[in-house]
PDB file of C-alpha atoms in Angstrom:
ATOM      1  CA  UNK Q   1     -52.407 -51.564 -50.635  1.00  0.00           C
ATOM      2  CA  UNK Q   2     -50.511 -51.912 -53.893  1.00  0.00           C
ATOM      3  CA  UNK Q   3     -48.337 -48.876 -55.089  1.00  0.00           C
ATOM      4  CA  UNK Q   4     -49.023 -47.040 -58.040  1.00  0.00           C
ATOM      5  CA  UNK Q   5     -46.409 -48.251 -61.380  1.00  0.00           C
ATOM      6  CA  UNK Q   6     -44.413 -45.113 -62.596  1.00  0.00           C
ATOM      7  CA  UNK Q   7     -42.360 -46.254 -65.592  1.00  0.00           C
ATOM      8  CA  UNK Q   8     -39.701 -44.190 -66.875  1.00  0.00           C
ATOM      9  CA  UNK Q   9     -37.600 -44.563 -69.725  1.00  0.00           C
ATOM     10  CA  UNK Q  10     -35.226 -42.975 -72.530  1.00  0.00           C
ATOM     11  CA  UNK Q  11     -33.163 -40.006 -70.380  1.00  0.00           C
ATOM     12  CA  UNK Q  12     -32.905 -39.065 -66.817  1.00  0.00           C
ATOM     13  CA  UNK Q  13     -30.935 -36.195 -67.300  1.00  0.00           C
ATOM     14  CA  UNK Q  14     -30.984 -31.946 -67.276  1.00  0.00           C
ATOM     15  CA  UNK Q  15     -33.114 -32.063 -70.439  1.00  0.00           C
ATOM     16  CA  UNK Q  16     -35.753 -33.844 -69.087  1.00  0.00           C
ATOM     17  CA  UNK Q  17     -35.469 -32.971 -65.186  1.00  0.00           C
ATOM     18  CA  UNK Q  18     -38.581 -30.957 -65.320  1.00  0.00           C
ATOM     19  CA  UNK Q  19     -41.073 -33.467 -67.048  1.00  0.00           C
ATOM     20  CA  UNK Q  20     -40.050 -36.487 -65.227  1.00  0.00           C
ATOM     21  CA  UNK Q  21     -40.597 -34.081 -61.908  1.00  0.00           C
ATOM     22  CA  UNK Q  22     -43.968 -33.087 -63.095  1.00  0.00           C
ATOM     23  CA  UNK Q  23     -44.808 -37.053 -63.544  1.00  0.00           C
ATOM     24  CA  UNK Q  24     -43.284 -38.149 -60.356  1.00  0.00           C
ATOM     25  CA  UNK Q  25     -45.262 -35.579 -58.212  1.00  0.00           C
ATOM     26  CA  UNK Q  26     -48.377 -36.412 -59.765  1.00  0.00           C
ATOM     27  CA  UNK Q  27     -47.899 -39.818 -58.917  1.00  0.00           C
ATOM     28  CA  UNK Q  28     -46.758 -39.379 -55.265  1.00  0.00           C
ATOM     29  CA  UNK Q  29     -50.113 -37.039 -54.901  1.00  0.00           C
ATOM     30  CA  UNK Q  30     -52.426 -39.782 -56.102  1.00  0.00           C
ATOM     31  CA  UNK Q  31     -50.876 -42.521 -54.020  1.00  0.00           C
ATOM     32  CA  UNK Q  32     -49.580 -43.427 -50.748  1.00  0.00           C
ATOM     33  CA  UNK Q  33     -46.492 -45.641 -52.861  1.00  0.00           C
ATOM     34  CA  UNK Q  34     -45.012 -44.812 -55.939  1.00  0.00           C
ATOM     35  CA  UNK Q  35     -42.739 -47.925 -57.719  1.00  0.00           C
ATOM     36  CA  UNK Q  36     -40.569 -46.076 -60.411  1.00  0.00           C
ATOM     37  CA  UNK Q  37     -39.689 -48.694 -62.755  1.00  0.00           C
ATOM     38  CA  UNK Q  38     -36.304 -47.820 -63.849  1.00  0.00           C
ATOM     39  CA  UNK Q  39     -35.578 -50.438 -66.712  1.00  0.00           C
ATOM     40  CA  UNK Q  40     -35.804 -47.990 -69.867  1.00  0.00           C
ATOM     41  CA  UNK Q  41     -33.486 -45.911 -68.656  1.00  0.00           C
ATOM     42  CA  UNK Q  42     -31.315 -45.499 -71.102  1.00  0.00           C
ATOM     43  CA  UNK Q  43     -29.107 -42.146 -69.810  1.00  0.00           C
ATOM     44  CA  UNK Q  44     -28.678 -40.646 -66.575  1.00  0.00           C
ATOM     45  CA  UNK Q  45     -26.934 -37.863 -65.496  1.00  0.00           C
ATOM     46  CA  UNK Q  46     -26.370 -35.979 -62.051  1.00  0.00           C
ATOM     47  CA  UNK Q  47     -29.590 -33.811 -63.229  1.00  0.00           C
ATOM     48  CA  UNK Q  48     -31.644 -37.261 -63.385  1.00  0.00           C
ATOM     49  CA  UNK Q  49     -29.763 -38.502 -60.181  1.00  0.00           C
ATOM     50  CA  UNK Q  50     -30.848 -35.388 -58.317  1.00  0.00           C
ATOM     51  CA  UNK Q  51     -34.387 -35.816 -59.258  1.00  0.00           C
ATOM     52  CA  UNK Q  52     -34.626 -39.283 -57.722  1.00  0.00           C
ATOM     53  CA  UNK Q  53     -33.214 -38.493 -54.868  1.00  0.00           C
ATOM     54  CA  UNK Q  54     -35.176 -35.133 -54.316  1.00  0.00           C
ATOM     55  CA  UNK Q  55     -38.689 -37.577 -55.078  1.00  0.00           C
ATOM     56  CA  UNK Q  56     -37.400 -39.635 -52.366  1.00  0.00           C
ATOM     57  CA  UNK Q  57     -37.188 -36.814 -49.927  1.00  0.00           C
ATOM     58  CA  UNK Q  58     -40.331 -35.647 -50.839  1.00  0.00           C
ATOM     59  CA  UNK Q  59     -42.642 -38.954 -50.432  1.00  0.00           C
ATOM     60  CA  UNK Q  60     -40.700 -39.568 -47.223  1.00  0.00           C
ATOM     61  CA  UNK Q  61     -41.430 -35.764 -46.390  1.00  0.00           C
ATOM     62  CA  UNK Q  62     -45.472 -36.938 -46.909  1.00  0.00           C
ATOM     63  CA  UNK Q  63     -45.105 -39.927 -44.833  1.00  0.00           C
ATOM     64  CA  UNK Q  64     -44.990 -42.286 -48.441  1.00  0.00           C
ATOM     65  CA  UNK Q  65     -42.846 -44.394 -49.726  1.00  0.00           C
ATOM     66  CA  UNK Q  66     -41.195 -44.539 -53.356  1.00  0.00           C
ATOM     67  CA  UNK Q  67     -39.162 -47.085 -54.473  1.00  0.00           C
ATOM     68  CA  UNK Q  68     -36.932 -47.740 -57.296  1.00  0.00           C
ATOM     69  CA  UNK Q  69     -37.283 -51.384 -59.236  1.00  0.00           C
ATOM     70  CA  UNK Q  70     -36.112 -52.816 -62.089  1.00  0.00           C
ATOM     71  CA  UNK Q  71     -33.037 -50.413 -62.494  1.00  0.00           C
ATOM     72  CA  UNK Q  72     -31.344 -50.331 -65.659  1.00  0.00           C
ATOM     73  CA  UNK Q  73     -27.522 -50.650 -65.729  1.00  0.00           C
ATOM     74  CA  UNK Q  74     -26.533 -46.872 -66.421  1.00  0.00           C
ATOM     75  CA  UNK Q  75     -28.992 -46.341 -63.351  1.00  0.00           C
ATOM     76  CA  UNK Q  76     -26.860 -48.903 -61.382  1.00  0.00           C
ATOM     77  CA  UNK Q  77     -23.926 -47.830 -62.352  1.00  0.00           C
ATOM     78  CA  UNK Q  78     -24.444 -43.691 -61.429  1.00  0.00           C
ATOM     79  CA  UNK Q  79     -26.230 -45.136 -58.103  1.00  0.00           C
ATOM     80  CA  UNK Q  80     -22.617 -47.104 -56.882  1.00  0.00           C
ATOM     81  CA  UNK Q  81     -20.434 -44.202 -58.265  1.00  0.00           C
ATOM     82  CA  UNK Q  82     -22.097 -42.063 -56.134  1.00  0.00           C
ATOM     83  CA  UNK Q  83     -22.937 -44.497 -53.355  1.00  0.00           C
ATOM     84  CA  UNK Q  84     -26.320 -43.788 -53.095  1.00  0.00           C
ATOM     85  CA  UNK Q  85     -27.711 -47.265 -53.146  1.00  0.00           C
ATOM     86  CA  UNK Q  86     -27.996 -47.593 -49.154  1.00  0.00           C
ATOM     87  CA  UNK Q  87     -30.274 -44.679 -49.289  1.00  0.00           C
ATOM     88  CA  UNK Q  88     -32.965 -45.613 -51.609  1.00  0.00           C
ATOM     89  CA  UNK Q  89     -33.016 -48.990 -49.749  1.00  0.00           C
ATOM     90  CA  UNK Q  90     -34.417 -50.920 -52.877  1.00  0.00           C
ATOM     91  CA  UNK Q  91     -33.249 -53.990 -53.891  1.00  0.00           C
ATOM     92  CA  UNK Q  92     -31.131 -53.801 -56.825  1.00  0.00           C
ATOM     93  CA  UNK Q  93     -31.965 -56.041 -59.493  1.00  0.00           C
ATOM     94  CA  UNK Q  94     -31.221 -55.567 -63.384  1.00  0.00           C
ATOM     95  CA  UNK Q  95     -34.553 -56.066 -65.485  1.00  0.00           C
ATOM     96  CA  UNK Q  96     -34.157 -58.851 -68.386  1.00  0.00           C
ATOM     97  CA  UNK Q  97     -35.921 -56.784 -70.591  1.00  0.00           C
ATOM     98  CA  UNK Q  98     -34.434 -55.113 -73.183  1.00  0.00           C
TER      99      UNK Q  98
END
């Protein structure tokens, strides 16, 4: 089974905390995995960091996975400052695209 594509992109932060929850429950009700692509990201703060990690609790919480790709380098960055790469488990690559 292939998981359902969530891309995200512009800010990750306070002002848009609520929206990007709306979307990312929405996708982890239609689907048993949820990839969040990550490479539009263009802000993140501990609002947007918060919300990943509270989407990740939640699909585990339903027995699903979700699973960050194609993180963006502010997304990188916030992730090691706050050492929270071990716990998403995704592989960490930076997306060409720009």
């Amino acid at each position: 089974m292939s998981a359902t594509q969530l891309a995200l992109e512009g800010e990750l932060s306070i002002f848009t905390a609520a929206l990007v929850k709306e979307r990312l429950l929405a996708a982890l009700n239609g689907a048993d995995a949820v990839e969040v692509d990550l490479s539009r990201i263009n802000e993140i703060d501990s609002a947007g960091v918060q919300l990943l990690v509270a989407a990740k609790t939640e699909a585990q919480a339903q027995g699903k996975n979700l699973g960050l790709v194609h993180h963006a380098p502010v997304v990188l960055e916030i992730l090691d400052l706050c050492d929270l790469s071990g716990y998403f488990g995704d592989p960490v690559l930076i997306s060409s695209r720009r």
